[in-house]
């Protein structure tokens, strides 16, 4: 029963997030200002967290320059096949501790589906707005 409820919840969340797919990279840059203290997206410079340049399509926990700093949870998620596609990024940005339990990221997540779609659009944009 619990598994069915969990599956239904994930499906509902994915459907809601898909409705906001596309996003606005300019608006996403503004939202990304909440992340800038720990992450860089316009260069491959690491900060407290790994750089996010080219994160869309990358396996979790595999940015070469940050390999020695990832949590065991993030490394295990990547080894288990977690790739940062739009759907996985959306789930992670909504609830990082639920998507990858035990990860080091202190940020609690974004509450707005529009903000999430916009940040993903910003991360995908090349060049960045």
Coordinates of N, CA and C in Angstrom, one line a residue:
X1 N 0.8 -1.2 0.0 CA 0.0 0.0 0.0 C 0.9 1.3 0.0
X2 N 1.9 1.3 0.9 CA 2.8 2.4 1.0 C 3.5 2.6 -0.3
X3 N 4.0 1.5 -0.9 CA 4.7 1.6 -2.2 C 3.8 2.2 -3.3
X4 N 2.5 1.8 -3.3 CA 1.6 2.4 -4.3 C 1.4 3.9 -4.1
X5 N 1.3 4.3 -2.8 CA 1.1 5.7 -2.5 C 2.3 6.5 -2.9
X6 N 3.5 5.9 -2.6 CA 4.8 6.6 -2.9 C 4.9 6.7 -4.5
X7 N 4.6 5.6 -5.2 CA 4.7 5.7 -6.6 C 3.7 6.7 -7.2
X8 N 2.5 6.7 -6.7 CA 1.6 7.7 -7.2 C 2.0 9.1 -6.9
X9 N 2.6 9.4 -5.7 CA 3.1 10.7 -5.4 C 4.2 11.1 -6.3
X10 N 5.1 10.2 -6.6 CA 6.2 10.5 -7.5 C 5.7 10.8 -8.9
X11 N 4.8 10.0 -9.4 CA 4.2 10.3 -10.7 C 3.5 11.6 -10.7
X12 N 2.7 12.0 -9.7 CA 2.0 13.2 -9.6 C 3.0 14.4 -9.6
X13 N 4.1 14.3 -8.9 CA 5.2 15.3 -8.8 C 5.8 15.5 -10.2
X14 N 6.1 14.3 -10.8 CA 6.8 14.4 -12.1 C 5.8 15.0 -13.2
X15 N 4.6 14.7 -13.1 CA 3.6 15.3 -14.0 C 3.5 16.8 -13.8
X16 N 3.4 17.2 -12.6 CA 3.3 18.7 -12.3 C 4.6 19.4 -12.7
X17 N 5.7 18.8 -12.5 CA 7.0 19.4 -12.9 C 7.1 19.5 -14.5
X18 N 6.6 18.4 -15.1 CA 6.7 18.4 -16.6 C 5.8 19.5 -17.2
X19 N 4.8 19.9 -16.5 CA 3.9 20.9 -17.0 C 4.6 22.3 -17.1
X20 N 5.7 22.4 -16.3 CA 6.4 23.6 -16.2 C 7.7 23.5 -17.0
X21 N 7.9 22.4 -17.8 CA 9.1 22.2 -18.6 C 9.3 23.4 -19.5
X22 N 10.5 23.6 -19.9 CA 10.9 24.7 -20.8 C 11.6 25.8 -20.0
X23 N 10.8 26.5 -19.2 CA 11.4 27.5 -18.3 C 12.0 28.7 -19.0
X24 N 12.4 29.7 -18.3 CA 13.0 30.9 -18.8 C 14.4 31.0 -18.2
X25 N 15.4 30.9 -19.0 CA 16.8 31.0 -18.4 C 17.1 32.4 -17.8
X26 N 16.5 33.4 -18.3 CA 16.8 34.7 -17.7 C 16.2 34.8 -16.2
X27 N 15.0 34.3 -16.1 CA 14.3 34.2 -14.8 C 15.1 33.2 -13.9
X28 N 15.6 32.1 -14.5 CA 16.4 31.1 -13.8 C 17.7 31.7 -13.3
X29 N 18.3 32.6 -14.0 CA 19.5 33.2 -13.5 C 19.2 34.0 -12.2
X30 N 18.1 34.7 -12.2 CA 17.7 35.4 -11.0 C 17.5 34.4 -9.8
X31 N 16.8 33.3 -10.0 CA 16.5 32.3 -9.0 C 17.9 31.7 -8.6
X32 N 18.8 31.5 -9.5 CA 20.0 30.8 -9.2 C 20.9 31.7 -8.2
X33 N 20.5 33.0 -8.1 CA 21.3 33.8 -7.1 C 21.2 33.2 -5.7
X34 N 20.2 32.4 -5.4 CA 20.1 31.7 -4.1 C 21.1 30.6 -4.0
X35 N 21.6 30.1 -5.1 CA 22.6 29.0 -5.2 C 24.0 29.5 -5.3
X36 N 24.2 30.7 -5.7 CA 25.5 31.2 -6.1 C 26.6 31.2 -5.0
X37 N 26.2 31.2 -3.7 CA 27.1 31.2 -2.7 C 27.9 29.9 -2.6
X38 N 27.3 28.8 -3.1 CA 27.9 27.5 -3.0 C 28.2 26.9 -4.4
X39 N 27.5 27.4 -5.5 CA 27.7 26.8 -6.8 C 27.9 27.8 -7.8
X40 N 28.7 27.4 -8.8 CA 29.0 28.2 -10.0 C 28.4 27.5 -11.2
X41 N 27.7 28.2 -12.1 CA 27.1 27.6 -13.3 C 27.7 28.1 -14.6
X42 N 28.3 29.3 -14.6 CA 28.8 29.9 -15.8 C 30.3 29.5 -16.0
X43 N 30.9 28.8 -15.1 CA 32.3 28.4 -15.3 C 32.5 27.0 -14.5
X44 N 33.6 26.4 -14.7 CA 33.9 25.1 -14.1 C 34.6 25.3 -12.7
X45 N 34.4 26.5 -12.1 CA 35.0 26.7 -10.8 C 34.1 26.1 -9.7
X46 N 34.7 25.3 -8.8 CA 34.0 24.8 -7.7 C 34.0 25.8 -6.6
X47 N 33.0 25.7 -5.8 CA 32.9 26.5 -4.5 C 32.7 25.5 -3.4
X48 N 31.9 25.8 -2.4 CA 31.6 24.9 -1.4 C 31.0 23.6 -2.0
X49 N 30.2 23.8 -3.0 CA 29.6 22.7 -3.8 C 30.3 22.6 -5.2
X50 N 30.0 21.6 -5.9 CA 30.6 21.4 -7.3 C 30.0 22.5 -8.2
X51 N 30.8 22.8 -9.3 CA 30.3 23.6 -10.3 C 29.2 22.9 -11.0
X52 N 28.3 23.7 -11.6 CA 27.1 23.1 -12.3 C 27.1 23.3 -13.8
X53 N 28.3 23.7 -14.3 CA 28.4 23.9 -15.7 C 28.3 22.5 -16.4
X54 N 27.4 22.4 -17.3 CA 27.2 21.1 -17.9 C 26.6 20.0 -17.1
X55 N 25.9 20.4 -16.0 CA 25.3 19.4 -15.1 C 24.2 18.6 -15.8
X56 N 23.5 19.2 -16.7 CA 22.4 18.5 -17.3 C 23.0 17.4 -18.2
X57 N 22.6 16.1 -17.8 CA 23.2 15.0 -18.6 C 24.3 14.3 -17.9
X58 N 24.9 14.9 -16.8 CA 26.0 14.4 -16.1 C 25.5 13.4 -15.0
X59 N 26.3 12.4 -14.8 CA 26.0 11.4 -13.7 C 26.3 12.1 -12.4
X60 N 25.4 11.9 -11.4 CA 25.6 12.4 -10.1 C 26.9 12.0 -9.5
X61 N 27.5 13.0 -8.8 CA 28.8 12.8 -8.1 C 30.0 12.5 -8.9
X62 N 30.0 13.1 -10.2 CA 31.1 12.7 -11.1 C 31.9 13.9 -11.6
X63 N 31.6 15.2 -11.2 CA 32.4 16.3 -11.7 C 33.8 16.1 -11.2
X64 N 34.7 15.9 -12.2 CA 36.1 15.6 -11.9 C 36.8 16.4 -10.9
X65 N 36.6 17.7 -10.9 CA 37.2 18.7 -10.0 C 36.7 18.6 -8.6
X66 N 35.6 17.9 -8.4 CA 35.0 17.8 -7.0 C 34.9 16.4 -6.5
X67 N 35.6 15.5 -7.2 CA 35.5 14.0 -6.8 C 35.8 13.8 -5.3
X68 N 36.8 14.4 -4.8 CA 37.2 14.2 -3.4 C 36.3 14.8 -2.4
X69 N 35.3 15.5 -2.8 CA 34.4 16.3 -1.9 C 33.0 15.8 -1.8
X70 N 32.5 15.0 -2.7 CA 31.2 14.5 -2.7 C 30.9 13.7 -1.5
X71 N 29.6 13.7 -1.0 CA 29.2 12.9 0.0 C 29.1 11.4 -0.5
X72 N 29.2 10.5 0.4 CA 29.1 9.1 0.0 C 27.7 8.8 -0.6
X73 N 26.7 9.5 -0.1 CA 25.4 9.4 -0.6 C 25.3 9.8 -2.1
X74 N 26.0 10.9 -2.4 CA 25.9 11.4 -3.8 C 26.7 10.4 -4.7
X75 N 27.9 10.0 -4.2 CA 28.7 9.0 -5.0 C 27.9 7.7 -5.3
X76 N 27.2 7.3 -4.2 CA 26.4 6.0 -4.4 C 25.3 6.2 -5.3
X77 N 24.6 7.4 -5.3 CA 23.5 7.7 -6.2 C 24.0 7.7 -7.6
X78 N 25.2 8.3 -7.9 CA 25.7 8.2 -9.2 C 26.1 6.8 -9.7
X79 N 26.7 6.1 -8.8 CA 27.1 4.7 -9.1 C 25.9 3.8 -9.4
X80 N 24.7 4.2 -8.7 CA 23.5 3.5 -9.0 C 22.8 3.9 -10.2
X81 N 23.3 4.9 -10.9 CA 22.8 5.3 -12.2 C 22.0 6.6 -12.2
X82 N 22.1 7.4 -11.2 CA 21.4 8.7 -11.2 C 22.1 9.7 -12.1
X83 N 21.4 10.1 -13.1 CA 21.9 11.1 -14.1 C 21.0 12.3 -14.0
X84 N 21.7 13.5 -14.0 CA 21.0 14.8 -13.8 C 20.3 15.2 -15.1
X85 N 19.2 14.5 -15.4 CA 18.3 14.9 -16.5 C 17.3 15.9 -15.9
X86 N 16.5 16.5 -16.7 CA 15.6 17.5 -16.3 C 14.6 17.0 -15.2
X87 N 14.1 15.8 -15.3 CA 13.2 15.2 -14.3 C 13.9 15.0 -13.0
X88 N 15.1 14.4 -13.0 CA 15.9 14.2 -11.7 C 16.3 15.5 -11.1
X89 N 16.7 16.5 -11.9 CA 17.1 17.8 -11.4 C 15.9 18.5 -10.7
X90 N 14.7 18.3 -11.3 CA 13.5 18.9 -10.8 C 13.2 18.3 -9.4
X91 N 13.2 17.0 -9.3 CA 13.0 16.4 -8.1 C 14.0 16.8 -7.0
X92 N 15.3 16.8 -7.4 CA 16.3 17.2 -6.5 C 16.2 18.7 -6.0
X93 N 15.9 19.6 -6.9 CA 15.7 21.0 -6.5 C 14.5 21.2 -5.7
X94 N 13.5 20.3 -5.8 CA 12.3 20.4 -5.0 C 12.6 19.9 -3.5
X95 N 13.3 18.8 -3.4 CA 13.6 18.2 -2.1 C 14.9 17.5 -2.1
X96 N 16.0 18.1 -2.0 CA 17.3 17.5 -2.1 C 17.5 16.3 -1.2
X97 N 17.1 16.4 0.0 CA 17.3 15.3 1.0 C 16.4 14.1 0.8
X98 N 15.3 14.3 0.0 CA 14.4 13.2 -0.3 C 15.0 12.5 -1.6
X99 N 15.5 13.3 -2.5 CA 16.0 12.7 -3.7 C 17.3 11.9 -3.5
X100 N 18.2 12.5 -2.7 CA 19.4 11.8 -2.4 C 19.6 11.9 -0.9
X101 N 19.0 11.0 -0.1 CA 19.1 11.0 1.3 C 20.6 10.9 1.7
X102 N 21.0 11.8 2.7 CA 22.4 11.7 3.2 C 23.3 12.6 2.4
X103 N 22.8 13.4 1.4 CA 23.8 14.3 0.7 C 24.1 15.5 1.6
X104 N 25.2 16.2 1.3 CA 25.7 17.3 2.1 C 25.0 18.6 1.9
X105 N 24.2 18.8 0.8 CA 23.7 20.1 0.5 C 22.7 20.5 1.6
X106 N 23.0 21.7 2.1 CA 22.2 22.3 3.2 C 20.9 22.9 2.8
X107 N 20.8 23.3 1.5 CA 19.6 24.0 1.0 C 18.4 23.0 1.0
X108 N 17.3 23.6 1.5 CA 16.1 22.8 1.7 C 15.3 22.5 0.4
X109 N 15.5 23.3 -0.6 CA 14.8 23.1 -1.9 C 14.0 24.3 -2.3
X110 N 13.6 24.3 -3.5 CA 12.8 25.4 -4.1 C 11.3 24.9 -4.0
X111 N 10.4 25.8 -3.7 CA 9.0 25.5 -3.5 C 8.2 25.7 -4.8
X112 N 8.7 26.6 -5.6 CA 7.9 26.9 -6.8 C 8.3 26.1 -8.0
X113 N 7.3 25.4 -8.7 CA 7.6 24.7 -9.9 C 8.2 25.6 -11.0
X114 N 7.7 26.8 -11.1 CA 8.2 27.7 -12.1 C 9.7 28.1 -11.8
X115 N 10.0 28.3 -10.5 CA 11.4 28.6 -10.2 C 12.3 27.4 -10.6
X116 N 11.8 26.2 -10.3 CA 12.6 25.0 -10.7 C 12.8 24.9 -12.2
X117 N 11.7 25.1 -12.9 CA 11.8 25.0 -14.4 C 12.8 26.1 -14.9
X118 N 12.7 27.3 -14.3 CA 13.6 28.4 -14.8 C 15.0 28.1 -14.4
X119 N 15.3 27.6 -13.3 CA 16.7 27.2 -12.9 C 17.3 26.2 -13.9
X120 N 16.5 25.2 -14.2 CA 16.9 24.1 -15.1 C 17.2 24.8 -16.5
X121 N 16.3 25.6 -16.9 CA 16.5 26.3 -18.2 C 17.8 27.1 -18.2
X122 N 18.1 27.8 -17.0 CA 19.3 28.5 -16.9 C 20.6 27.6 -16.9
X123 N 20.5 26.5 -16.2 CA 21.6 25.5 -16.2 C 21.8 25.0 -17.6
X124 N 20.8 24.8 -18.4 CA 20.9 24.2 -19.7 C 21.4 25.3 -20.7
X125 N 21.2 26.5 -20.5 CA 21.5 27.6 -21.4 C 23.0 27.7 -21.7
X126 N 23.4 27.8 -22.9 CA 24.8 27.9 -23.3 C 24.9 28.8 -24.6
X127 N 25.3 30.0 -24.5 CA 25.9 30.6 -23.3 C 24.8 31.1 -22.3
X128 N 25.2 31.3 -21.1 CA 24.3 31.7 -20.0 C 23.8 33.1 -20.3
X129 N 22.6 33.4 -19.9 CA 22.1 34.8 -20.1 C 22.8 35.8 -19.2

